[in-house]
Coordinates of C-alpha atoms and ligand atoms in Angstrom, one line a residue:
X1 CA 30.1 71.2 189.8
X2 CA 26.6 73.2 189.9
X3 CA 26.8 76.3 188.2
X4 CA 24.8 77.7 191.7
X5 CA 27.3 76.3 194.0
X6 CA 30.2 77.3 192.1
X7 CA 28.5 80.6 192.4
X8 CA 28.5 80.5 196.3
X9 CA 32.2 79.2 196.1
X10 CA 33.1 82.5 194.5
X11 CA 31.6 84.9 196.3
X12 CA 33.0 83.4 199.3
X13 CA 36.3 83.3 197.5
X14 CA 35.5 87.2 196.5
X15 CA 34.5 88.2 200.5
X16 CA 37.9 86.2 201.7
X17 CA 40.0 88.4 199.1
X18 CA 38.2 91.7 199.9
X19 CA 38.8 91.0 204.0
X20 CA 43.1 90.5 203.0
X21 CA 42.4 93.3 200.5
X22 CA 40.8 95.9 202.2
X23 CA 40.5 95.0 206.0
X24 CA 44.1 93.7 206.5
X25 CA 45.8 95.4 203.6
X26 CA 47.5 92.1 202.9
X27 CA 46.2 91.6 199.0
X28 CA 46.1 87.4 198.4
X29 CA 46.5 87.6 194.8
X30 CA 47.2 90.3 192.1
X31 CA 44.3 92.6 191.2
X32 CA 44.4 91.0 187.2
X33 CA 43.5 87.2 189.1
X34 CA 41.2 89.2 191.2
X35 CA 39.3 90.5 188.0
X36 CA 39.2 87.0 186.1
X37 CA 37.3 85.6 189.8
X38 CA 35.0 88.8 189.6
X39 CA 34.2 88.5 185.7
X40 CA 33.9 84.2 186.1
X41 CA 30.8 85.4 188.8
X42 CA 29.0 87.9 186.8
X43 CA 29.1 85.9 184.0
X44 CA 27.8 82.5 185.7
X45 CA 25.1 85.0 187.3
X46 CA 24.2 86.2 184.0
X47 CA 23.7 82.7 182.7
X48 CA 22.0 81.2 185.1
X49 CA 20.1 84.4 186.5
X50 CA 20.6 83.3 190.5
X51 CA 21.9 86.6 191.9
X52 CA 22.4 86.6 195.4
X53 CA 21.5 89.9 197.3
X54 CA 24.7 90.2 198.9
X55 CA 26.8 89.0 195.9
X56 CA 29.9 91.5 195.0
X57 CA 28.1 92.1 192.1
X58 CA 25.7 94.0 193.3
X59 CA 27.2 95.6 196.1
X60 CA 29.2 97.7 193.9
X61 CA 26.9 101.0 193.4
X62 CA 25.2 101.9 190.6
X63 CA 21.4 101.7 192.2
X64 CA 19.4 105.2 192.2
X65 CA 17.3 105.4 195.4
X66 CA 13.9 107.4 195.6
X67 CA 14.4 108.3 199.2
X68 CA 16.0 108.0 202.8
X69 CA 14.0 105.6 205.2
X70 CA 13.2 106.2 208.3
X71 CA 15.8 103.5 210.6
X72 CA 15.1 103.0 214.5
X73 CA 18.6 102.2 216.2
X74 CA 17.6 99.1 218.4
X75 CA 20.1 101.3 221.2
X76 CA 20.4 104.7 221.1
X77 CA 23.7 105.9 220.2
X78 CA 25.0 108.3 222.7
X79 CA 27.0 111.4 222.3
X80 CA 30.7 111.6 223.2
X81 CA 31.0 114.6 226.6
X82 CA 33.7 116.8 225.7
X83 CA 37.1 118.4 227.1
X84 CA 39.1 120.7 225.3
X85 CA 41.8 121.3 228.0
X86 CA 44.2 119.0 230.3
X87 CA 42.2 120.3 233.2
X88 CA 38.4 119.3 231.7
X89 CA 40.1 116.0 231.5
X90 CA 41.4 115.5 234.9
X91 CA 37.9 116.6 236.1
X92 CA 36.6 113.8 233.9
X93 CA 38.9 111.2 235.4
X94 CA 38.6 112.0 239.3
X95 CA 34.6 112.1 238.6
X96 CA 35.0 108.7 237.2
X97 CA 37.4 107.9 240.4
X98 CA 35.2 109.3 242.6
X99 CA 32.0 107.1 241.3
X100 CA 34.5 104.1 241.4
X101 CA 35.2 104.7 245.0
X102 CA 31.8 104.7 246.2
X103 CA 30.5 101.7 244.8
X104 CA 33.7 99.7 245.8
X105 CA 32.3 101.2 249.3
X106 CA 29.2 99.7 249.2
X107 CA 29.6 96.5 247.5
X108 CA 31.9 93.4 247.8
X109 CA 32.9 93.0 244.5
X110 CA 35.7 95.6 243.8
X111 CA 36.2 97.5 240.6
X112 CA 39.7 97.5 239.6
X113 CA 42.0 100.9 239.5
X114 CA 41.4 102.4 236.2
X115 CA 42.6 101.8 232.9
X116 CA 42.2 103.4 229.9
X117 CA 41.8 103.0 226.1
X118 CA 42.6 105.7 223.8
X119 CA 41.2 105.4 219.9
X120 CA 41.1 108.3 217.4
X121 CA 38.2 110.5 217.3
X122 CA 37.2 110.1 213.2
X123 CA 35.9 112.7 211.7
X124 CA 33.5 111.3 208.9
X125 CA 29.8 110.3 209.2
X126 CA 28.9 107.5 212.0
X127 CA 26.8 104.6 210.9
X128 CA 25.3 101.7 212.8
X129 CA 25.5 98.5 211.2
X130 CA 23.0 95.4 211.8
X131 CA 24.1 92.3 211.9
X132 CA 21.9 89.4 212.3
X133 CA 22.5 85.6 211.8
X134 CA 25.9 86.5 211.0
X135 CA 24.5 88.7 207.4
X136 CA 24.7 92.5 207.3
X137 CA 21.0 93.2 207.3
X138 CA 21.2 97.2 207.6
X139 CA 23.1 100.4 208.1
X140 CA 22.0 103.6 209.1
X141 CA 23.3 106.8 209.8
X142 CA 23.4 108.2 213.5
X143 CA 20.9 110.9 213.0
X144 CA 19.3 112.2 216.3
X145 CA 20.6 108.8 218.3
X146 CA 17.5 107.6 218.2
X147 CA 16.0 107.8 214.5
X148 CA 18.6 107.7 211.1
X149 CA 18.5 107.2 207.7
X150 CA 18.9 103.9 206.3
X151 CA 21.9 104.2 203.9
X152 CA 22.6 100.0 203.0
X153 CA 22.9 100.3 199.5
X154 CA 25.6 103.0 200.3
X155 CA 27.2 101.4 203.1
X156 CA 27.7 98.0 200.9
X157 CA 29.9 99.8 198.3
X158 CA 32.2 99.7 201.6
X159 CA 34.5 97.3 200.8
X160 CA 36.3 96.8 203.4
X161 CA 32.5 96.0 205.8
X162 CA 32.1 92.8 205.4
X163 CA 28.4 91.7 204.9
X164 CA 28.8 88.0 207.0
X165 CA 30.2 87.9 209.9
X166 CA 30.7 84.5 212.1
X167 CA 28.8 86.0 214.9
X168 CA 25.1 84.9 214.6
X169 CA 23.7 87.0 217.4
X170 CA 21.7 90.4 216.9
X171 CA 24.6 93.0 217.0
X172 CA 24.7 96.8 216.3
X173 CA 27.6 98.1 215.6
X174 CA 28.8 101.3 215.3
X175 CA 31.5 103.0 213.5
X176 CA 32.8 105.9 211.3
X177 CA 32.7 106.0 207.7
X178 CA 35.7 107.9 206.0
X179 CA 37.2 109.0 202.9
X180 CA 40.9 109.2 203.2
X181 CA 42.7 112.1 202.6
X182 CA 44.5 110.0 199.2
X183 CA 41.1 109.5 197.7
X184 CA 40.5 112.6 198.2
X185 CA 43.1 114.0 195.8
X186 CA 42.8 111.3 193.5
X187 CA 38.7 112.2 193.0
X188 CA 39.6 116.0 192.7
X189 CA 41.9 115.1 190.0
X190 CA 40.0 112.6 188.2
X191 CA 36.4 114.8 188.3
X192 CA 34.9 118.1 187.5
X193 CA 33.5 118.0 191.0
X194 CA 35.8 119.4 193.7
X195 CA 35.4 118.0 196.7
X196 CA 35.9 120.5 199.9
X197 CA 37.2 118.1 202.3
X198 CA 36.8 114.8 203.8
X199 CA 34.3 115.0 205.9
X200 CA 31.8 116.4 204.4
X201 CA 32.9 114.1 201.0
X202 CA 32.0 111.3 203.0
X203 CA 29.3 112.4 204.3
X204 CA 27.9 113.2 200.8
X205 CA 28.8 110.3 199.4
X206 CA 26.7 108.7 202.1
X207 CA 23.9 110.3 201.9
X208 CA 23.6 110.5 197.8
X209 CA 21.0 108.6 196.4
X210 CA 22.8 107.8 194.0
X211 CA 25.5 105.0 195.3
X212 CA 27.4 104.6 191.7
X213 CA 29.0 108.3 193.1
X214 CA 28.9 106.5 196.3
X215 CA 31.0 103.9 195.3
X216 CA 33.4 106.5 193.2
X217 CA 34.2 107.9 196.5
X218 CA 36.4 104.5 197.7
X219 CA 35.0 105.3 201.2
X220 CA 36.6 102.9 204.3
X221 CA 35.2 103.2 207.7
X222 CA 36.3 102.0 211.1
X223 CA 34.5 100.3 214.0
X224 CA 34.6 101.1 217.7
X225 CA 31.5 100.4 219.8
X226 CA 28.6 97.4 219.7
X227 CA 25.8 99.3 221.1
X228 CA 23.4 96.2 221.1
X229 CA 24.8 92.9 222.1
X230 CA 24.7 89.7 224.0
X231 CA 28.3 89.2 224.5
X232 CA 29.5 88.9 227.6
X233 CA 32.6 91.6 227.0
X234 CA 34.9 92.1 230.2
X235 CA 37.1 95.4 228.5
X236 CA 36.9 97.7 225.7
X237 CA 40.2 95.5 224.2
X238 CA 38.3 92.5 224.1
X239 CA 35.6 94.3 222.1
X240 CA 37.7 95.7 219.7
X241 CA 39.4 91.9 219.2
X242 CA 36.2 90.4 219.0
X243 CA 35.3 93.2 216.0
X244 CA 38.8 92.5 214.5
X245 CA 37.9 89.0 214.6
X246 CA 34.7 89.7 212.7
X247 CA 36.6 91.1 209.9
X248 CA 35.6 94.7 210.7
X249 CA 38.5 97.0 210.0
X250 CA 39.4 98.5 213.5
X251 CA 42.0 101.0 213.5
X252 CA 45.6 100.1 214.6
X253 CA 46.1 102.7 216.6
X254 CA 44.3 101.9 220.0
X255 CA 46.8 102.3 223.3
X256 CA 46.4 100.9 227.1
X257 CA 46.9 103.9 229.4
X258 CA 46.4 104.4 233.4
X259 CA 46.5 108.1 234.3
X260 CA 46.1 111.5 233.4
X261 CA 50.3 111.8 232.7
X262 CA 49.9 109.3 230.2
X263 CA 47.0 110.5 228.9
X264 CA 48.7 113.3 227.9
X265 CA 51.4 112.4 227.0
X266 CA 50.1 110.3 224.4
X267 CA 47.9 112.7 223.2
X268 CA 51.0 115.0 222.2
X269 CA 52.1 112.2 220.2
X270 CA 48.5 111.7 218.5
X271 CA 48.4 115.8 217.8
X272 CA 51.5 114.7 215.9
X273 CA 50.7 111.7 213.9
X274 CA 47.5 112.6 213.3
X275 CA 48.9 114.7 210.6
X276 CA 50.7 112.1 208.9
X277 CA 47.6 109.5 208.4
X278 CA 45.3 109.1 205.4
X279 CA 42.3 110.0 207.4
X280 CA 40.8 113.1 209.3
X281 CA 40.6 112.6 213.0
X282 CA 39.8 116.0 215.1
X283 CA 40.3 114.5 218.4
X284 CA 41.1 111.5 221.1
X285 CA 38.7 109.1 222.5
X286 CA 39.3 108.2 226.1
X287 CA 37.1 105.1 227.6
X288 CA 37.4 103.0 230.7
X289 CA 38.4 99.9 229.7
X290 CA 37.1 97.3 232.4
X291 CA 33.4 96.9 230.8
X292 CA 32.1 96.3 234.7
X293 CA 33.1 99.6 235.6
X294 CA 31.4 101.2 232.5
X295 CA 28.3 99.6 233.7
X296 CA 28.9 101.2 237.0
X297 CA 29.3 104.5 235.9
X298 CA 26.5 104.3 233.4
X299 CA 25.2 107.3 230.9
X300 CA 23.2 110.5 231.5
X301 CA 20.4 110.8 228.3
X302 CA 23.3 112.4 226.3
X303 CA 26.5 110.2 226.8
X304 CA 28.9 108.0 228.5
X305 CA 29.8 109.0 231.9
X306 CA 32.8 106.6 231.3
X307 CA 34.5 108.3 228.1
X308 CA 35.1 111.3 226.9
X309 CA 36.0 113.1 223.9
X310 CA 39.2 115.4 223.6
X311 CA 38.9 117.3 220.8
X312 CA 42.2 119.1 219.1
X313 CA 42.0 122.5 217.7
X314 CA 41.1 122.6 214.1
X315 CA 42.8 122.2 211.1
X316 CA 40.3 123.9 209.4
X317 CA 38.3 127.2 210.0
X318 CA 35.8 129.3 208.6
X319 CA 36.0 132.6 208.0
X320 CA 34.0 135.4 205.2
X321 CA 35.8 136.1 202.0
X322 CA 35.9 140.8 202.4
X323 CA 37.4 141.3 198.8
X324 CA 39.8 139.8 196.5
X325 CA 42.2 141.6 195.1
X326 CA 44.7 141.0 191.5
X327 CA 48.6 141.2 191.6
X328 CA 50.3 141.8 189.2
X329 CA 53.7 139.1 189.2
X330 CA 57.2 139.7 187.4
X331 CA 55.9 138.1 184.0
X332 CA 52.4 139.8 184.1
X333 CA 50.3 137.1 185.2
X334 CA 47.6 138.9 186.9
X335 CA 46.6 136.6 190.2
X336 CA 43.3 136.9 192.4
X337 CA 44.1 137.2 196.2
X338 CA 41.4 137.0 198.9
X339 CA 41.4 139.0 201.7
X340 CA 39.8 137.5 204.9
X341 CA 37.8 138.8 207.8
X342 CA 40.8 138.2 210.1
X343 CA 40.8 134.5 211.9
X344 CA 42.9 133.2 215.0
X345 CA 44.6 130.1 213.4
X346 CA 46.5 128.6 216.7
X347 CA 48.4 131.6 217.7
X348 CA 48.5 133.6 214.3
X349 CA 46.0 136.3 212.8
X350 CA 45.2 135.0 209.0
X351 CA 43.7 137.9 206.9
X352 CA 44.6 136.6 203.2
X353 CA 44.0 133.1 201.4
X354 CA 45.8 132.0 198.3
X355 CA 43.1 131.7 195.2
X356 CA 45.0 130.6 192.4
X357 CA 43.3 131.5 189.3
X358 CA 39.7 133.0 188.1
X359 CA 39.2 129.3 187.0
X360 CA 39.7 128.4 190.9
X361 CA 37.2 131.2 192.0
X362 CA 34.6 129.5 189.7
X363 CA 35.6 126.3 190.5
X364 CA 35.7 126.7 194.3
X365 CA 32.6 128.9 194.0
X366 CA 33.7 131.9 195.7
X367 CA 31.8 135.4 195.9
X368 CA 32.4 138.7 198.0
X369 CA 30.8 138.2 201.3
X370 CA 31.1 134.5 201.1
X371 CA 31.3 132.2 204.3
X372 CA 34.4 129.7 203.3
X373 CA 36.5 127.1 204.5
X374 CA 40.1 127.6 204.8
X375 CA 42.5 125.0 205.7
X376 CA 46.0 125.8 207.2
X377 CA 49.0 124.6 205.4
X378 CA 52.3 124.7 207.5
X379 CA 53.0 128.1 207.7
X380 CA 52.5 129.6 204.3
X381 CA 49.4 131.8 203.3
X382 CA 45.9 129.2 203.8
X383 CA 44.3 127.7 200.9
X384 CA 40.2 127.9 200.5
X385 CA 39.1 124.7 200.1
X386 CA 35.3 125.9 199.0
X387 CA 32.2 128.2 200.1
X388 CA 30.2 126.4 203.4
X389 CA 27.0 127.2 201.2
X390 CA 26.4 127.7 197.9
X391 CA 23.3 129.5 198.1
X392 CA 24.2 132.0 200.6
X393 CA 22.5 134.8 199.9
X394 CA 24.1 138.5 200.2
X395 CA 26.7 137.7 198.2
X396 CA 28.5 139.2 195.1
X397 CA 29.9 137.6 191.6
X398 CA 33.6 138.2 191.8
X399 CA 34.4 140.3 188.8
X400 CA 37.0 138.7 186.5
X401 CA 39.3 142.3 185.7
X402 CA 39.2 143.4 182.1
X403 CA 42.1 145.8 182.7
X404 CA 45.1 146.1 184.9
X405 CA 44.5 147.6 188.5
X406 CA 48.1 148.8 188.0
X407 CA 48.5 150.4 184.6
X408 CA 45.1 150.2 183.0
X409 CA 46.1 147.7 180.2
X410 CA 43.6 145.5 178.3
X411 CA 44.4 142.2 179.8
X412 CA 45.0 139.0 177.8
X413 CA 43.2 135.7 178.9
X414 CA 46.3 133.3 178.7
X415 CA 45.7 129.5 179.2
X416 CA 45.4 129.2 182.7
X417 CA 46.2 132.9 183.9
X418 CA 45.3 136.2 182.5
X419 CA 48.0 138.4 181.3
X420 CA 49.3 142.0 181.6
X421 CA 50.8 142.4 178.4
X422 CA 52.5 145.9 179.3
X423 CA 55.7 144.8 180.5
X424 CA 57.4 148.1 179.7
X425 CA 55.6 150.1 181.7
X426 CA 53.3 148.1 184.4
X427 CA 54.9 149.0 187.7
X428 CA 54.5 145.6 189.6
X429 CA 55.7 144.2 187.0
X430 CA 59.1 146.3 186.7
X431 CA 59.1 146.0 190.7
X432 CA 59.6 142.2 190.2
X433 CA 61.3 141.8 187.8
X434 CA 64.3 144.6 189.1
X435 CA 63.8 142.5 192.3
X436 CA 64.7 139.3 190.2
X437 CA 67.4 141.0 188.7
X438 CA 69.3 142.1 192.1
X439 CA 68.4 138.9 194.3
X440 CA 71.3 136.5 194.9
X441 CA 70.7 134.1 192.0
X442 CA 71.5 136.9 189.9
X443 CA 73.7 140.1 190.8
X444 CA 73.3 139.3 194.6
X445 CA 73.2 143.1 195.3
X446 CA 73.3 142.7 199.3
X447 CA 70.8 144.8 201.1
X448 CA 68.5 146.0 198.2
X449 CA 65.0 145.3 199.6
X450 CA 62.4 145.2 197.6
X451 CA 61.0 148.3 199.7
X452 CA 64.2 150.5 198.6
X453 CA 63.7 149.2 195.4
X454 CA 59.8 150.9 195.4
X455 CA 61.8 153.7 196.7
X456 CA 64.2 154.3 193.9
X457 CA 61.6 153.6 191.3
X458 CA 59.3 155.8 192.7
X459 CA 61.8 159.1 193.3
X460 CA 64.1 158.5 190.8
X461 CA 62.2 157.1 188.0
X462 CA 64.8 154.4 187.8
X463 CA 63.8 151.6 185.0
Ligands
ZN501 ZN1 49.7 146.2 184.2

């Protein structure tokens, strides 16, 4: 065979593997035969020098881009309107009633009684694909709704997007870019860069110049909307099939619903689940399904009148780091502490935040008087993920301690932790460790809190 066609036979081979790989999650053959496929096409494309523009070879990152251009959305992508509470949402769906009412008044052909779809509400960075004659021919990011950046080279180290698609008609299509919560972890542990969380990862990776750190970021993204089409949809389902069909990864979780009961009762479900998927969602779109009826109720200049966002409280808040302070634990390791200005966290004042080490407070790049994220974490003391600028000025160096707050020792830089090396005398220390001694794994002396045990050790010099 011609070394060029065999070179179109693989990358249609590759683009069939990647859509079971990455867009099903049903993998076609093991990642070794995948490699051999992979290293067969850059090889051929070496040897004969035809590279194709949209070959996997060079979709994979690794171009350094002098700037953002300018991208014109063909539509203008629209805003979600918001409710935060059960009654902002019934307002939403006797509005829509209401409209639906008076046009089936006025016209002969009747709009149905309303269903709804309910989809997650991503939290990543949108982008708007192009599609034209079936080939990916841009992507862009939302920007003002109007005017984005055009992120392609970015967007291609997406594996799962597919960059031909059957449909040959001009299409936008809009989705969310991602990076899940798995990937996250994994690129914390794998780089000196500590990523604060996944939105703004995403986002970063996104809109990096440089897509080789693009690509290291293993981004996915989901589709929900075509904002420019000729398709003849008749409901949001059919959309979202048609997408599927496209090979666009749509996610799984979409659900048919018809009144404000089951709105909510699925969205105590999704407040729920939402904690158990790879991927941050902060919320629940609701849309009208009958596409008619969207067309009815139509769009103010900002959004939809026939969706709505509901938006769950946050997982993550941000807050301003007063002080940290060092305790000293039962085998001298002295560990920073950071006390907050105080923050509702659903129901609970939160005033202190775990910092684990000095290392973490360089790392993390925390100073006094620092505006940070904090993320809750069932019930125990929250974590900061990072600072929400680095540059924020005001702030103060957090002073690594040279001696004990407690009993004035010279500390010792261990490893990881720094060390109070006076064990006989360093009253934490004593305080913990006589705790240790009494607490049920060891004498289990009943009723010996460690307040009394302050007590005793304070009156009665007891060591
Ligand atoms: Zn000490």
């Amino acid at each position: 065979m011609d070394k060029r066609e065999r070179i179109d036979k693989l990358i249609e081979k590759i683009e069939n593997l990647n859509y079971h790989y990455y867009t099903l999650d049903e993998p076609l053959v093991s990642d070794g035969e995948y490699d051999q496929i992979y290293d067969e096409l850059r090889q051929l494309e070496e040897e004969t020098g035809y590279v194709r523009d949209d070959s996997p070879t060079q979709i994979v990152g690794g171009e350094i881009l002098d700037k953002f251009e300018k991208h014109f959305h063909i539509t203008k992508l629209l805003s979600q309107n918001k409710a935060q509470t059960h009654e902002e949402l019934e307002a939403w769906i006797d509005r829509c009633n209401r409209l639906r009412d008076e046009y089936n008044r006025n016209h002969d052909d009747k709009l149905a009684e309303l269903e709804y779809i309910m989809e997650y509400k991503f939290d990543g960075l949108t982008v708007n694909l192009t599609y034209n004659n079936g080939l990916l021919v841009n992507a862009a990011t939302r920007g003002n709704g109007t005017v984005g950046e055009e992120i392609s080279a970015q967007v291609r180290t997406i594996r799962s997007i597919p960059n031909k698609i059957k449909e040959e008609s001009l299409l936008e299509i809009q989705g969310e870019a991602l990076m899940p919560l798995s990937e996250l972890t994994r690129y914390n542990e794998e780089n000196e860069l500590q990523l604060k969380n996944a939105r703004n990862a995403a986002a970063g990776a996104l809109r990096n110049l440089d897509t080789k750190e693009t690509a290291k970021r293993n981004l996915t993204a989901y589709f929900y909307a075509i904002p420019t089409n000729d398709l003849d949809f008749s409901s949001e389902e059919e959309m979202l099939e048609f997408l599927k069909d496209q090979g666009l990864l749509i996610h799984p979780y979409h659900k048919k619903v018809h009144n404000l009961q089951e709105i909510i009762k699925e969205l105590d479900f999704i407040e729920e689940e939402r904690k158990r998927i790879d991927i941050l969602t902060d919320g629940v779109v609701i849309k009208i399904n009958d596409k008619q009826t969207q067309e009815v109720l139509g769009s103010t200049n900002k959004f939809p009148r026939w969706s709505i966002a509901y938006k769950f409280e946050a997982e993550e808040y941000t807050t301003t780091l007063k002080e940290v302070v060092w305790n000293v634990g039962r085998s001298g390791k002295v560990t920073p502490s950071a006390i907050l200005d105080p923050v509702e966290f659903s129901g609970a004042t939160v005033s202190r935040a775990t910092l684990n080490n000095y290392d973490d407070i360089i790392r993390k790049k925390v100073r006094i008087g620092s505006k940070i994220f904090i993320r809750r974490s069932n019930d125990v003391i929250p974590e900061i993920l990072g600072v929400v600028d680095e540059n924020q000025e005001g702030t103060k160096e957090i002073e690594k301690p040279s001696k004990c707050p407690y009993c004035g020792s010279e500390l010792i830089q261990g490893n990881v932790h720094i060390i109070c090396p006076n064990s006989i005398s360093c009253k934490p220390q004593l305080l913990a460790r006589m705790e240790h001694f009494t607490s049920r794994n060891a004498m289990d002396i009943e009723g010996l809190s460690e307040k009394t045990i302050a007590q005793l050790m304070e009156e009665l010099d007891i060591n």
